[in-house]
CSV table of C-alpha atoms in Angstrom, one decimal:
chain,number,residue,atom,x,y,z
X,23,MET,CA,10.9,-29.2,-3.6
X,24,ARG,CA,8.5,-29.1,-6.6
X,25,LYS,CA,5.9,-30.5,-7.3
X,26,MET,CA,4.5,-30.9,-10.4
X,27,GLU,CA,1.4,-31.0,-11.2
X,28,GLY,CA,0.8,-30.2,-14.6
X,29,LYS,CA,2.3,-28.6,-17.6
X,30,VAL,CA,4.7,-25.7,-17.7
X,31,LEU,CA,2.7,-22.7,-18.4
X,32,LEU,CA,5.1,-20.2,-17.3
X,33,GLU,CA,8.9,-21.1,-17.0
X,34,GLY,CA,11.9,-18.3,-16.8
X,35,ARG,CA,15.1,-19.9,-18.2
X,36,ASN,CA,18.5,-17.9,-16.5
X,37,LEU,CA,17.4,-15.2,-16.5
X,38,ASP,CA,19.5,-11.9,-15.5
X,39,PHE,CA,18.4,-8.3,-15.2
X,40,ARG,CA,20.2,-4.9,-14.3
X,41,TYR,CA,19.1,-1.4,-15.7
X,42,PRO,CA,22.1,-0.5,-18.1
X,43,SER,CA,24.9,1.4,-15.6
X,44,GLY,CA,23.5,-0.5,-13.0
X,45,ASP,CA,24.6,-3.6,-10.7
X,46,TRP,CA,22.9,-7.7,-11.1
X,47,ILE,CA,19.5,-7.6,-9.7
X,48,LEU,CA,18.2,-11.0,-10.5
X,49,LYS,CA,21.0,-13.7,-11.3
X,50,ASP,CA,20.7,-16.8,-13.4
X,51,VAL,CA,17.2,-17.6,-11.8
X,52,ASN,CA,15.4,-20.3,-12.8
X,53,LEU,CA,11.6,-20.7,-12.3
X,54,GLN,CA,9.2,-22.8,-13.4
X,55,ILE,CA,5.4,-22.4,-12.8
X,56,CYS,CA,3.0,-25.7,-14.0
X,57,GLU,CA,-0.7,-25.7,-14.5
X,58,GLY,CA,-2.9,-26.2,-11.3
X,59,GLU,CA,-0.2,-23.8,-8.7
X,60,ARG,CA,-0.7,-20.8,-7.4
X,61,ILE,CA,2.6,-19.5,-6.3
X,62,GLY,CA,3.8,-17.2,-3.6
X,63,LEU,CA,7.0,-15.3,-3.8
X,64,VAL,CA,8.9,-13.3,-0.8
X,65,GLY,CA,11.2,-12.6,-0.4
X,66,PRO,CA,13.0,-8.8,1.2
X,67,SER,CA,12.5,-5.5,0.0
X,68,GLY,CA,15.0,-4.2,-2.7
X,69,TYR,CA,16.0,-8.3,-4.0
X,70,GLY,CA,13.7,-7.8,-7.0
X,71,LYS,CA,11.0,-9.4,-6.6
X,72,SER,CA,9.0,-6.8,-8.3
X,73,THR,CA,12.1,-6.9,-11.8
X,74,LEU,CA,11.5,-10.7,-11.8
X,75,ALA,CA,7.5,-9.9,-11.9
X,76,LYS,CA,8.1,-6.8,-15.1
X,77,LEU,CA,10.2,-9.5,-16.9
X,78,LEU,CA,8.1,-12.9,-16.5
X,79,ALA,CA,4.8,-10.6,-17.9
X,80,GLY,CA,6.7,-9.3,-20.4
X,81,TYR,CA,7.0,-5.4,-18.8
X,82,GLU,CA,11.0,-5.2,-19.1
X,83,ARG,CA,13.2,-7.6,-21.3
X,84,PRO,CA,15.8,-9.9,-19.8
X,85,THR,CA,19.9,-9.0,-19.4
X,86,GLY,CA,19.9,-13.0,-20.4
X,87,GLY,CA,17.8,-15.9,-20.4
X,88,SER,CA,14.8,-16.0,-21.8
X,89,VAL,CA,11.1,-16.1,-20.6
X,90,LEU,CA,8.9,-19.0,-22.3
X,91,TRP,CA,4.9,-19.3,-22.3
X,92,LYS,CA,3.9,-23.0,-23.0
X,93,GLY,CA,7.6,-23.3,-23.8
X,94,LYS,CA,8.0,-20.6,-26.5
X,95,PRO,CA,8.9,-17.3,-25.5
X,96,LEU,CA,6.8,-14.7,-25.0
X,97,PRO,CA,5.1,-13.4,-26.9
X,98,SER,CA,6.1,-9.6,-27.7
X,99,ARG,CA,3.4,-8.3,-29.4
X,100,GLY,CA,-0.7,-8.6,-29.1
X,101,TYR,CA,-2.9,-9.4,-26.2
X,102,CYS,CA,0.0,-11.0,-23.2
X,103,PRO,CA,-1.7,-13.7,-21.5
X,104,VAL,CA,0.4,-12.6,-19.3
X,105,GLN,CA,-0.8,-10.2,-16.9
X,106,MET,CA,0.8,-7.7,-13.8
X,107,ILE,CA,-1.6,-6.1,-11.3
X,108,CYS,CA,1.8,-3.8,-10.0
X,109,GLN,CA,1.9,-2.8,-6.1
X,110,HIS,CA,1.1,1.4,-6.3
X,111,PRO,CA,-2.3,1.1,-8.7
X,112,GLU,CA,-1.9,5.0,-8.7
X,113,LYS,CA,1.1,4.2,-11.5
X,114,ALA,CA,-0.5,2.6,-13.2
X,115,LEU,CA,-3.1,5.1,-14.2
X,116,ASN,CA,-3.0,7.3,-17.3
X,117,PRO,CA,-3.4,10.5,-15.1
X,118,ARG,CA,-5.0,11.8,-17.5
X,119,TRP,CA,-7.3,9.6,-18.1
X,120,ARG,CA,-11.4,9.0,-17.1
X,121,LEU,CA,-11.4,5.8,-15.5
X,122,LYS,CA,-13.4,4.0,-17.8
X,123,ASP,CA,-11.1,4.8,-20.2
X,124,SER,CA,-8.2,2.8,-18.2
X,125,LEU,CA,-11.3,0.0,-18.1
X,126,THR,CA,-12.0,-0.2,-21.3
X,127,GLU,CA,-8.6,-0.5,-23.0
X,128,GLY,CA,-7.9,-4.1,-23.0
X,129,TRP,CA,-12.0,-5.1,-22.9
X,130,THR,CA,-15.0,-4.7,-21.2
X,131,PRO,CA,-15.5,-5.7,-18.3
X,132,ASP,CA,-18.9,-7.4,-17.6
X,133,ASP,CA,-21.3,-5.8,-14.7
X,134,GLU,CA,-20.9,-8.9,-13.0
X,135,LEU,CA,-17.3,-8.8,-13.1
X,136,LEU,CA,-17.4,-5.5,-11.2
X,137,GLU,CA,-20.3,-5.8,-9.1
X,138,GLU,CA,-18.3,-8.6,-7.2
X,139,LEU,CA,-15.5,-5.8,-7.2
X,140,CYS,CA,-18.0,-3.3,-5.9
X,141,ILE,CA,-16.8,-0.8,-8.7
X,142,LYS,CA,-19.1,2.0,-8.4
X,143,LYS,CA,-19.7,1.9,-12.2
X,144,LYS,CA,-21.4,4.4,-12.6
X,145,LEU,CA,-20.7,7.4,-9.2
X,146,TRP,CA,-17.1,6.3,-10.6
X,147,GLN,CA,-15.6,5.8,-14.5
X,148,ASN,CA,-16.6,9.4,-15.0
X,149,ARG,CA,-13.9,10.6,-12.1
X,150,TRP,CA,-10.2,10.8,-12.4
X,151,PRO,CA,-7.2,8.6,-11.0
X,152,ASN,CA,-6.3,11.0,-8.4
X,153,GLU,CA,-9.8,11.2,-6.9
X,154,LEU,CA,-10.2,8.0,-5.5
X,155,SER,CA,-8.3,6.1,-2.9
X,156,GLY,CA,-5.6,4.2,-3.0
X,157,GLY,CA,-8.1,0.7,-2.6
X,158,GLU,CA,-10.7,1.8,-5.0
X,159,LEU,CA,-8.4,2.4,-7.6
X,160,GLN,CA,-6.5,-1.3,-7.3
X,161,ARG,CA,-10.4,-2.2,-8.0
X,162,PHE,CA,-10.1,-1.4,-11.5
X,163,CYS,CA,-6.5,-2.9,-11.9
X,164,ILE,CA,-7.9,-5.9,-11.3
X,165,ALA,CA,-10.7,-6.1,-13.5
X,166,ARG,CA,-9.2,-4.3,-16.2
X,167,ILE,CA,-6.4,-7.5,-16.7
X,168,LEU,CA,-9.0,-10.4,-16.1
X,169,GLY,CA,-9.6,-10.1,-20.3
X,170,PRO,CA,-11.2,-13.2,-21.9
X,171,LYS,CA,-6.9,-14.1,-23.3
X,172,THR,CA,-5.4,-13.6,-20.1
X,173,GLU,CA,-4.4,-17.3,-18.7
X,174,PHE,CA,-1.9,-15.5,-16.6
X,175,VAL,CA,-2.3,-13.1,-13.5
X,176,ILE,CA,0.5,-11.2,-11.7
X,177,ALA,CA,-0.5,-10.1,-8.3
X,178,ASP,CA,2.3,-7.7,-6.9
X,179,GLU,CA,1.5,-6.7,-3.5
X,180,MET,CA,-1.8,-6.0,-5.3
X,181,SER,CA,-4.1,-5.9,-1.8
X,182,THR,CA,-1.2,-4.1,0.4
X,183,MET,CA,-3.4,-0.9,0.0
X,184,LEU,CA,-6.1,-3.0,1.3
X,185,ASP,CA,-7.4,-3.2,5.1
X,186,ALA,CA,-8.4,-6.8,6.0
X,187,ILE,CA,-11.8,-7.4,5.1
X,188,THR,CA,-11.7,-5.6,1.6
X,189,GLN,CA,-8.5,-7.4,0.9
X,190,ALA,CA,-10.3,-10.6,1.8
X,191,GLN,CA,-13.1,-10.3,-0.4
X,192,ILE,CA,-10.8,-8.9,-3.1
X,193,TRP,CA,-9.1,-12.2,-3.1
X,194,LYS,CA,-12.4,-14.6,-2.8
X,195,VAL,CA,-13.2,-12.6,-5.7
X,196,LEU,CA,-9.4,-13.4,-8.0
X,197,LEU,CA,-9.6,-16.6,-6.7
X,198,ARG,CA,-12.8,-17.4,-7.9
X,199,GLN,CA,-11.5,-15.8,-11.4
X,200,THR,CA,-9.0,-18.8,-11.6
X,201,GLU,CA,-10.4,-21.4,-10.6
X,202,LYS,CA,-13.6,-20.7,-13.2
X,203,ARG,CA,-11.1,-20.1,-16.0
X,204,ASN,CA,-7.9,-22.6,-14.4
X,205,LEU,CA,-6.5,-19.2,-14.0
X,206,GLY,CA,-2.5,-19.3,-13.6
X,207,LEU,CA,-1.3,-16.9,-10.9
X,208,LEU,CA,2.2,-15.7,-8.8
X,209,VAL,CA,1.5,-13.9,-5.7
X,210,ILE,CA,4.2,-11.5,-4.3
X,211,THR,CA,3.9,-10.5,-0.2
X,212,HIS,CA,5.3,-9.6,2.2
X,213,ASN,CA,2.4,-11.4,4.1
X,214,MET,CA,3.2,-15.0,5.4
X,215,ALA,CA,0.2,-15.4,6.4
X,216,LEU,CA,-1.5,-14.5,3.6
X,217,ALA,CA,0.7,-16.2,1.2
X,218,GLU,CA,0.3,-19.5,3.7
X,219,LYS,CA,-3.6,-19.2,2.7
X,220,LEU,CA,-3.8,-18.5,-1.0
X,221,CYS,CA,-1.3,-20.3,-2.2
X,222,THR,CA,-0.3,-24.2,-3.1
X,223,ARG,CA,3.8,-23.4,-3.4
X,224,ILE,CA,6.1,-20.9,-2.4
X,225,ILE,CA,9.4,-19.5,-3.8
X,226,ARG,CA,11.5,-17.7,-1.8
X,227,LEU,CA,13.7,-15.4,-4.1
X,228,GLN,CA,16.8,-15.2,-1.6
X,229,GLU,CA,16.7,-19.4,-2.9
X,230,LEU,CA,16.9,-18.6,-6.3
X,231,ASN,CA,19.3,-15.3,-7.1
X,232,ARG,CA,22.4,-16.6,-8.1
X,233,LEU,CA,24.2,-13.1,-7.4
X,234,PRO,CA,27.9,-12.8,-7.1
X,235,VAL,CA,29.2,-12.7,-3.8
X,236,GLY,CA,29.9,-8.9,-4.6
X,237,GLY,CA,26.4,-8.7,-5.1
X,238,ILE,CA,24.8,-10.4,-2.8
X,239,ASP,CA,26.5,-8.3,0.2
X,240,CYS,CA,25.7,-5.0,-1.1
X,241,LYS,CA,22.2,-5.9,-1.3
X,242,LYS,CA,22.0,-7.4,2.2
X,243,HIS,CA,23.1,-4.4,3.5
X,244,VAL,CA,19.7,-2.3,1.8
X,245,CYS,CA,17.5,-4.9,3.1
Z,24,MET,CA,-3.2,7.9,30.9
Z,25,ASN,CA,-5.0,11.3,31.6
Z,26,GLN,CA,-2.5,12.6,33.6
Z,27,LYS,CA,-0.8,13.0,30.1
Z,28,LYS,CA,-0.5,16.1,28.1
Z,29,THR,CA,-3.0,16.0,24.9
Z,30,LEU,CA,-0.9,16.7,21.6
Z,31,LEU,CA,-3.8,16.6,19.9
Z,32,GLU,CA,-7.4,16.5,19.8
Z,33,VAL,CA,-9.7,16.9,16.6
Z,34,ARG,CA,-13.7,16.9,17.4
Z,35,ASP,CA,-16.6,15.9,15.1
Z,36,LEU,CA,-14.7,17.0,12.0
Z,37,ALA,CA,-16.2,17.4,9.2
Z,38,VAL,CA,-14.7,17.9,5.6
Z,39,SER,CA,-16.5,17.8,2.1
Z,40,PHE,CA,-15.0,18.7,-0.9
Z,41,ARG,CA,-16.3,21.0,-3.7
Z,42,MET,CA,-17.0,19.1,-7.1
Z,43,TYR,CA,-17.3,20.5,-9.9
Z,44,GLU,CA,-20.2,18.5,-12.8
Z,45,THR,CA,-21.3,19.7,-16.3
Z,46,GLY,CA,-20.2,23.2,-16.3
Z,47,LEU,CA,-20.4,25.1,-14.0
Z,48,ARG,CA,-23.0,23.3,-11.2
Z,49,GLN,CA,-21.1,22.5,-8.4
Z,50,ARG,CA,-22.2,19.2,-5.5
Z,51,ASN,CA,-20.8,18.5,-2.1
Z,52,LEU,CA,-18.9,14.9,-1.6
Z,53,GLN,CA,-19.1,14.4,1.9
Z,54,VAL,CA,-15.8,11.7,2.9
Z,55,ILE,CA,-15.9,12.8,6.8
Z,56,LYS,CA,-19.5,13.0,8.6
Z,57,LYS,CA,-17.8,13.2,11.9
Z,58,LEU,CA,-14.9,12.4,13.0
Z,59,SER,CA,-12.7,12.5,16.7
Z,60,VAL,CA,-10.3,11.5,17.4
Z,61,SER,CA,-7.1,12.3,20.7
Z,62,LEU,CA,-3.6,11.5,21.2
Z,63,HIS,CA,-1.4,12.1,24.4
Z,64,GLU,CA,1.9,12.7,24.5
Z,65,GLY,CA,3.7,9.0,24.7
Z,66,GLU,CA,0.9,7.6,23.0
Z,67,VAL,CA,0.7,5.8,19.5
Z,68,VAL,CA,-3.1,5.8,18.6
Z,69,ALA,CA,-4.1,4.0,14.9
Z,70,VAL,CA,-6.8,4.9,13.3
Z,71,VAL,CA,-7.4,2.0,11.3
Z,72,GLY,CA,-10.5,1.8,8.4
Z,73,ALA,CA,-11.0,0.6,4.3
Z,74,SER,CA,-10.0,2.1,1.8
Z,75,GLY,CA,-12.1,5.7,1.0
Z,76,SER,CA,-13.0,5.4,4.4
Z,77,GLY,CA,-11.7,8.9,4.7
Z,78,LYS,CA,-8.1,8.5,6.1
Z,79,SER,CA,-6.4,10.0,4.7
Z,80,VAL,CA,-7.8,13.2,4.2
Z,81,LEU,CA,-7.7,13.6,8.8
Z,82,ALA,CA,-4.1,13.7,8.2
Z,83,HIS,CA,-3.8,16.2,5.8
Z,84,ALA,CA,-6.6,17.9,7.1
Z,85,VAL,CA,-4.5,18.8,10.3
Z,86,LEU,CA,-1.9,19.8,8.5
Z,87,GLY,CA,-3.4,22.2,5.6
Z,88,ILE,CA,-3.7,20.4,2.6
Z,89,LEU,CA,-6.5,19.7,2.0
Z,90,PRO,CA,-6.6,21.1,-2.2
Z,91,SER,CA,-8.6,24.7,-2.1
Z,92,ASN,CA,-12.1,22.7,-2.7
Z,93,ALA,CA,-12.2,20.8,0.2
Z,94,ILE,CA,-15.0,23.0,3.2
Z,95,ILE,CA,-13.7,21.5,6.7
Z,96,SER,CA,-15.2,22.4,10.2
Z,97,GLY,CA,-15.0,21.1,13.4
Z,98,GLU,CA,-12.1,21.8,15.6
Z,99,ILE,CA,-8.7,20.6,16.1
Z,100,ARG,CA,-5.6,21.7,18.8
Z,101,TYR,CA,-2.7,20.6,18.6
Z,102,GLN,CA,-1.1,20.7,22.2
Z,103,GLY,CA,-4.5,22.3,23.4
Z,104,GLU,CA,-4.0,25.1,20.5
Z,105,LEU,CA,-6.7,25.5,17.4
Z,106,VAL,CA,-4.5,24.5,14.1
Z,107,THR,CA,-4.2,27.9,12.8
Z,108,ASP,CA,-2.3,28.4,9.5
Z,109,GLU,CA,0.1,30.6,11.8
Z,110,LEU,CA,0.8,27.5,14.1
Z,111,ARG,CA,1.4,26.1,11.0
Z,112,ARG,CA,3.6,28.4,9.2
Z,113,ASN,CA,5.6,27.9,13.3
Z,114,LYS,CA,5.5,24.2,13.8
Z,115,LEU,CA,5.2,22.4,10.5
Z,116,GLY,CA,7.9,20.3,9.2
Z,117,THR,CA,9.9,21.0,12.7
Z,118,GLU,CA,7.2,20.1,15.6
Z,119,ILE,CA,4.7,18.3,13.5
Z,120,VAL,CA,5.6,16.6,10.9
Z,121,MET,CA,3.8,13.7,7.9
Z,122,ILE,CA,4.7,10.3,6.9
Z,123,PRO,CA,3.6,10.2,3.6
Z,124,GLN,CA,1.2,7.7,2.0
Z,125,SER,CA,1.4,7.7,-1.0
Z,126,VAL,CA,5.2,7.1,-2.3
Z,127,THR,CA,5.3,9.2,-5.3
Z,128,TYR,CA,5.0,12.2,-2.8
Z,129,LEU,CA,9.3,12.6,-3.5
Z,130,ASP,CA,9.9,14.9,-6.1
Z,131,PRO,CA,11.0,12.5,-8.9
Z,132,LEU,CA,13.8,15.9,-10.1
Z,133,MET,CA,15.6,15.4,-7.1
Z,134,LYS,CA,17.8,13.5,-5.3
Z,135,VAL,CA,16.5,11.9,-2.7
Z,136,GLY,CA,19.5,12.4,0.2
Z,137,ARG,CA,18.6,15.9,-0.5
Z,138,GLN,CA,14.9,15.7,0.3
Z,139,VAL,CA,15.2,13.4,2.9
Z,140,ARG,CA,16.8,16.4,5.4
Z,141,GLY,CA,15.1,19.1,3.4
Z,142,THR,CA,15.8,22.8,4.5
Z,143,LYS,CA,15.8,22.1,8.1
Z,144,GLY,CA,17.6,19.1,7.6
Z,145,THR,CA,21.8,18.6,8.6
Z,146,LYS,CA,24.1,15.3,6.7
Z,147,GLU,CA,24.8,13.8,9.3
Z,148,GLN,CA,21.1,14.2,10.9
Z,149,GLN,CA,20.8,12.4,7.3
Z,150,GLU,CA,23.0,9.7,6.7
Z,151,LYS,CA,22.3,8.8,10.9
Z,152,ALA,CA,18.8,7.9,9.9
Z,153,PHE,CA,19.2,6.2,6.8
Z,154,GLU,CA,21.7,4.1,9.0
Z,155,ARG,CA,19.1,3.2,11.4
Z,156,TYR,CA,16.5,2.2,8.3
Z,157,HIS,CA,19.8,0.0,6.3
Z,158,LEU,CA,19.9,2.2,4.0
Z,159,LYS,CA,23.1,2.8,1.7
Z,160,LYS,CA,24.8,6.3,2.1
Z,161,GLU,CA,24.7,5.2,-1.8
Z,162,VAL,CA,21.6,5.8,-1.5
Z,163,ALA,CA,21.3,9.4,-0.7
Z,164,LYS,CA,22.8,9.9,-3.8
Z,165,ALA,CA,19.7,8.2,-6.3
Z,166,TYR,CA,16.7,9.2,-7.4
Z,167,PRO,CA,13.1,8.2,-6.1
Z,168,PHE,CA,12.3,5.8,-9.9
Z,169,GLN,CA,15.6,4.3,-8.3
Z,170,LEU,CA,14.3,3.0,-5.5
Z,171,SER,CA,12.5,-0.2,-4.6
Z,172,GLY,CA,8.9,0.1,-3.0
Z,173,GLY,CA,10.2,-0.9,0.2
Z,174,MET,CA,13.3,1.4,-0.1
Z,175,THR,CA,11.0,4.1,-1.6
Z,176,ARG,CA,9.6,3.8,1.9
Z,177,ARG,CA,11.6,4.1,4.5
Z,178,VAL,CA,13.1,6.7,2.8
Z,179,LEU,CA,9.0,9.1,3.4
Z,180,VAL,CA,9.7,7.1,7.3
Z,181,THR,CA,13.2,9.3,7.7
Z,182,THR,CA,12.2,12.5,7.0
Z,183,ALA,CA,10.1,12.7,9.7
Z,184,VAL,CA,12.6,10.9,12.4
Z,185,ILE,CA,15.5,13.0,11.4
Z,186,SER,CA,13.7,16.0,12.8
Z,187,GLY,CA,12.7,15.5,16.2
Z,188,ALA,CA,9.2,16.3,16.0
Z,189,LYS,CA,6.9,16.2,18.5
Z,190,LEU,CA,3.1,15.0,16.1
Z,191,ILE,CA,4.5,12.5,13.9
Z,192,LEU,CA,1.7,11.6,11.6
Z,193,ALA,CA,2.1,8.4,9.8
Z,194,ASP,CA,0.0,7.9,6.7
Z,195,GLU,CA,-0.3,3.5,5.3
Z,196,PRO,CA,4.1,3.8,6.2
Z,197,THR,CA,4.4,0.3,6.4
Z,198,PRO,CA,3.0,-1.5,2.9
Z,199,GLY,CA,5.1,-2.7,0.1
Z,200,LEU,CA,7.9,-3.5,3.4
Z,201,GLY,CA,9.5,-6.6,4.0
Z,202,GLU,CA,8.0,-7.8,7.5
Z,203,GLU,CA,11.1,-6.7,9.1
Z,204,ASP,CA,10.7,-3.6,8.0
Z,205,ALA,CA,7.9,-3.1,9.2
Z,206,LEU,CA,7.8,-4.6,12.7
Z,207,GLU,CA,11.0,-2.2,13.0
Z,208,THR,CA,9.3,0.7,12.0
Z,209,MET,CA,6.9,-0.1,14.9
Z,210,LYS,CA,9.7,-0.5,17.1
Z,211,ASN,CA,11.2,3.1,16.2
Z,212,PHE,CA,7.5,4.5,16.3
Z,213,ARG,CA,7.5,2.9,19.6
Z,214,GLU,CA,10.5,4.4,20.8
Z,215,LEU,CA,10.1,7.8,19.4
Z,216,ALA,CA,6.2,7.1,21.9
Z,217,ASP,CA,8.2,6.1,24.4
Z,218,ALA,CA,10.2,9.2,24.1
Z,219,GLY,CA,8.1,11.8,24.4
Z,220,ALA,CA,6.0,12.0,21.0
Z,221,GLY,CA,2.9,11.3,19.5
Z,222,VAL,CA,2.1,9.5,16.9
Z,223,LEU,CA,-1.4,9.0,14.9
Z,224,MET,CA,-0.7,6.2,12.3
Z,225,ILE,CA,-3.0,5.9,9.6
Z,226,THR,CA,-3.2,2.5,8.1
Z,227,HIS,CA,-5.6,-0.7,7.2
Z,228,ASP,CA,-2.7,-3.3,8.0
Z,229,VAL,CA,-4.3,-3.8,11.8
Z,230,ASP,CA,-1.7,-6.6,11.8
Z,231,VAL,CA,1.1,-4.4,12.0
Z,232,ALA,CA,-0.4,-1.7,14.0
Z,233,LEU,CA,-0.4,-4.2,16.6
Z,234,GLN,CA,2.7,-4.4,17.3
Z,235,ALA,CA,3.7,-1.1,18.0
Z,236,ALA,CA,-0.2,0.7,18.8
Z,237,ASP,CA,-1.6,1.8,22.2
Z,238,THR,CA,-5.1,2.1,20.9
Z,239,ILE,CA,-7.1,1.4,17.6
Z,240,VAL,CA,-9.7,3.3,16.7
Z,241,VAL,CA,-11.5,2.6,13.9
Z,242,PHE,CA,-12.9,4.0,11.0
Z,243,ARG,CA,-15.8,3.4,8.5
Z,244,ASP,CA,-17.9,5.7,6.3
Z,245,GLY,CA,-16.7,8.6,7.9
Z,246,MET,CA,-17.2,8.3,11.3
Z,247,THR,CA,-15.6,7.2,14.1
Z,248,ILE,CA,-17.1,3.7,14.7
Z,249,ASP,CA,-15.6,1.7,17.4
Z,250,GLN,CA,-12.2,2.3,20.3
Z,251,CYS,CA,-10.6,-0.7,21.6
Z,252,THR,CA,-7.0,-0.7,23.6
Z,253,LYS,CA,-4.8,-3.4,22.0
Z,254,GLU,CA,-5.2,-6.1,24.4
Z,255,GLN,CA,-9.2,-5.8,23.7
Z,256,PHE,CA,-8.5,-6.6,19.7
Z,257,LEU,CA,-5.2,-9.1,20.3
Z,258,ALA,CA,-8.2,-11.3,22.7
Z,259,GLY,CA,-10.2,-12.2,19.9
Z,260,LYS,CA,-13.5,-11.7,19.1
Z,261,GLU,CA,-15.3,-12.5,22.0
Z,262,ALA,CA,-14.1,-9.0,23.3
Z,263,LEU,CA,-14.3,-6.4,21.0
Z,264,HIS,CA,-18.3,-4.9,20.7
Z,265,HIS,CA,-18.5,-3.4,17.2
Z,266,PRO,CA,-20.0,-5.7,14.7
Z,267,TYR,CA,-17.4,-3.9,11.9
Z,268,THR,CA,-14.0,-4.4,14.2
Z,269,ARG,CA,-15.5,-8.2,14.7
Z,270,ALA,CA,-15.7,-8.8,11.0
Z,271,LEU,CA,-12.1,-6.8,10.4
Z,272,TRP,CA,-10.4,-8.8,13.3
Z,273,ALA,CA,-12.7,-12.5,11.5
Z,274,ALA,CA,-10.7,-11.6,8.1
Z,275,LEU,CA,-7.4,-12.1,8.8
Z,276,PRO,CA,-5.7,-14.3,6.8
Z,277,GLN,CA,-4.5,-16.3,10.3
Z,278,ASN,CA,-8.0,-15.7,12.0
Z,279,GLY,CA,-9.8,-17.4,9.1
Z,280,PHE,CA,-9.9,-15.3,6.0
Z,281,THR,CA,-13.6,-14.4,6.2
Z,282,VAL,CA,-15.1,-12.5,4.0
Z,283,PRO,CA,-18.5,-11.1,6.2
Z,284,ALA,CA,-21.3,-12.8,4.7
Z,285,SER,CA,-23.9,-9.1,3.6
Z,286,GLU,CA,-23.0,-6.1,5.0
Z,287,GLU,CA,-25.7,-5.6,7.4
Z,288,GLU,CA,-23.1,-8.4,10.1
Z,289,TRP,CA,-20.9,-5.6,10.2
Z,290,ARG,CA,-23.5,-2.5,10.1
Z,291,GLY,CA,-24.7,-3.0,12.7
């Protein structure tokens, strides 16, 4: 099923995850993402797509198994080469920081990129996150993770709060960036039309996740 | 459609926010310039538009929950009656309900079951609503942070359908939902409308909106610029009049994913 296109960039090996005292969310999940691939990750709500994304980006540590970046464990300190764009920008930004501070925390994006993303820097940089709309905030979240040390981008439902025109526009920018800089890309989405348009390979989480029988039943119930 | 009773009528609504700059200097930020929309019983109207065009502000203006620095003009009528604070006191939460956009509207410190019941709902109503949206019984005892994005969204929808409301304002009810759940939500809106309620859906997801909506109102830069029927939109580019509506159609992933070359192209 998988086409080997180049060397393996990001790998999840036998990943298990559960919150303390919770049910298993992920069990024995294996995936490899190679250079030059754009992966779409789809699956019903509540199946652990975002959890898998957090593990791969190093925001959560797996209960079992490991995340490998170019064959080595994902670095736990310093700039993480795998960066993630979250589903809810209003929760990803510090509400007590002005937007310019959030924007420049990791690096200082150049004006060209900001313009491409239609960020009205002069108008918006001194505002607080609650003064902009979700779609406007998401542009900041995209700009701030595209630093020079970023090598892989995980986009977790990043365009669900955008209208169709903005969605097309922002994806064009991100695709151009990933091509220009040869970044890896993992797209989590519910929109199959979008996944098919963007990705070279589509993974269904329900096929990867080997939850024990009881676990699968309870997951079926919530989806 | 005309013989049906008008539930909500918004005429020439304008909203601006008074903002402080340095010191005591103030300026006004106009978010809605001129918005008109009407909703009849049994109708689902989708208001679609770009992010930041002031869509959510519309719902908040109807509910009277805009922050105190908002300046509102224009007319909002519910069943022909001017919406006042007194009317809101009587009808909000029972006849007029809203499904909020952000998943942060849930109280992080209260179990979701209690939040869904609110002050007026009963346990049975809540359990029935949960069942309908495929939420496990145990979810009622969970705190918001323990739910996935899609589950939270479904919880928010149940808060509205529990009460038997007449006017439902749904602010982006579908992002984060799986395709099936999104369609289920749309089906429910359709059912609610067929049973006599009116649903005003604020969304950017034209695709999903088309599943339930009778009418699509296109909103841009604080103004309503176009209104078309579902059939017109499905028929494609040729059946649409306004250039922005056309651009919106063409930008959908299944219709080409095209970005308009320049702003002029869809300014019209």
